[in-house]
């Protein structure tokens, strides 16, 4: 059994894309893989309750048809910070419940890819945040760096936060989200020198990214073994 916690330098940096690519990459090696997005904000009403496109993408690219309530224990409607959205909807995010859902998924697949919400330290309730969830699950972290102005600072702060929680940074992925970014290559090289973990891939900007294509660009063999 193995699992990874996918976090990002910010919201909107491509965590879902990378998580889906990882699912496809592990499946390509013959391993069963399932995705999980414990908390999803900005969900819309569907025939079977609240639905989130990120969750549907994760379910589509895994190899295990896991129950939606395990893949996404908490679905929230407002596209805002989850602790605020949950409070507005009269809900309380229980990371213990999330851990139980993760353990159930762990019994269903060889690899579980858990996608965090926003950046690494987004609050989930009055006291705990996404970093506390990663620590509870005791998963190695994969950092998605949104390549744009300021990414070096955001990436290094995220890496320090991961280390402060006693977690291993198993690898990082550069995802170009600003096609006009100045000094892209220089930023990439600076990150490579300063992040003490393997680079898993540098994804170019795409208007319509395809997880199947992304999977072929992710060097999962570089991941530090658990």
Tab-separated table of C-alpha atoms in Angstrom, residues 106-180:
chain	number	residue	atom	x	y	z
A	106	UNK	CA	-6.396	2.227	1.189
A	107	UNK	CA	-7.985	-1.209	1.396
A	108	UNK	CA	-9.363	-0.856	-2.138
A	109	UNK	CA	-6.246	0.149	-4.075
A	110	UNK	CA	-2.477	-0.119	-4.077
A	111	UNK	CA	-2.042	3.657	-4.421
A	112	UNK	CA	-4.206	6.430	-2.972
A	113	UNK	CA	-3.669	9.969	-4.259
A	114	UNK	CA	-5.099	12.520	-1.830
A	115	UNK	CA	-5.602	16.015	-3.207
A	116	UNK	CA	-5.525	18.760	-0.607
A	117	UNK	CA	-7.568	21.942	-0.743
A	118	UNK	CA	-5.899	25.191	-1.766
A	119	UNK	CA	-2.392	25.547	-0.356
A	120	UNK	CA	-0.783	23.461	2.365
A	121	UNK	CA	-2.124	25.380	5.359
A	122	UNK	CA	-5.700	26.234	4.381
A	123	UNK	CA	-7.911	26.166	7.527
A	124	UNK	CA	-10.453	23.353	7.822
A	125	UNK	CA	-12.016	24.389	11.126
A	126	UNK	CA	-11.284	26.796	13.987
A	127	UNK	CA	-8.007	25.091	14.894
A	128	UNK	CA	-6.903	22.602	12.248
A	129	UNK	CA	-5.818	23.017	8.670
A	130	UNK	CA	-4.815	21.013	5.627
A	131	UNK	CA	-1.334	20.492	7.079
A	132	UNK	CA	-2.867	18.804	10.129
A	133	UNK	CA	-4.792	16.484	7.825
A	134	UNK	CA	-1.634	15.517	5.929
A	135	UNK	CA	0.095	14.865	9.257
A	136	UNK	CA	-2.790	12.715	10.497
A	137	UNK	CA	-2.642	10.614	7.335
A	138	UNK	CA	1.181	10.472	7.593
A	139	UNK	CA	1.558	10.696	3.833
A	140	UNK	CA	4.559	11.852	1.812
A	141	UNK	CA	3.763	15.158	0.112
A	142	UNK	CA	3.978	16.046	-3.573
A	143	UNK	CA	4.161	19.809	-4.127
A	144	UNK	CA	2.624	21.352	-7.250
A	145	UNK	CA	4.339	24.658	-7.975
A	146	UNK	CA	2.268	27.069	-10.044
A	147	UNK	CA	4.893	28.668	-12.271
A	148	UNK	CA	4.218	32.391	-12.127
A	149	UNK	CA	5.768	35.455	-10.527
A	150	UNK	CA	6.417	34.744	-6.828
A	151	UNK	CA	6.488	30.971	-7.185
A	152	UNK	CA	9.952	30.525	-5.660
A	153	UNK	CA	8.954	32.153	-2.381
A	154	UNK	CA	5.653	30.264	-2.248
A	155	UNK	CA	7.337	26.944	-3.010
A	156	UNK	CA	10.081	27.347	-0.408
A	157	UNK	CA	7.623	28.432	2.285
A	158	UNK	CA	5.431	25.433	1.457
A	159	UNK	CA	8.423	23.098	1.645
A	160	UNK	CA	9.357	24.484	5.076
A	161	UNK	CA	5.795	24.045	6.278
A	162	UNK	CA	5.816	20.413	5.137
A	163	UNK	CA	9.092	19.801	6.973
A	164	UNK	CA	7.757	21.543	10.101
A	165	UNK	CA	4.916	19.006	10.224
A	166	UNK	CA	7.462	16.175	10.213
A	167	UNK	CA	6.417	15.050	6.746
A	168	UNK	CA	8.535	14.063	3.785
A	169	UNK	CA	8.483	16.076	0.587
A	170	UNK	CA	8.567	13.195	-1.869
A	171	UNK	CA	8.756	15.265	-5.049
A	172	UNK	CA	7.630	18.426	-6.800
A	173	UNK	CA	5.968	19.265	-10.107
A	174	UNK	CA	6.320	22.558	-11.966
A	175	UNK	CA	3.081	23.515	-13.695
A	176	UNK	CA	3.165	26.548	-15.982
A	177	UNK	CA	-0.017	28.509	-15.299
A	178	UNK	CA	1.230	31.818	-16.751
A	179	UNK	CA	2.213	31.385	-20.426
A	180	UNK	CA	3.805	34.835	-20.393
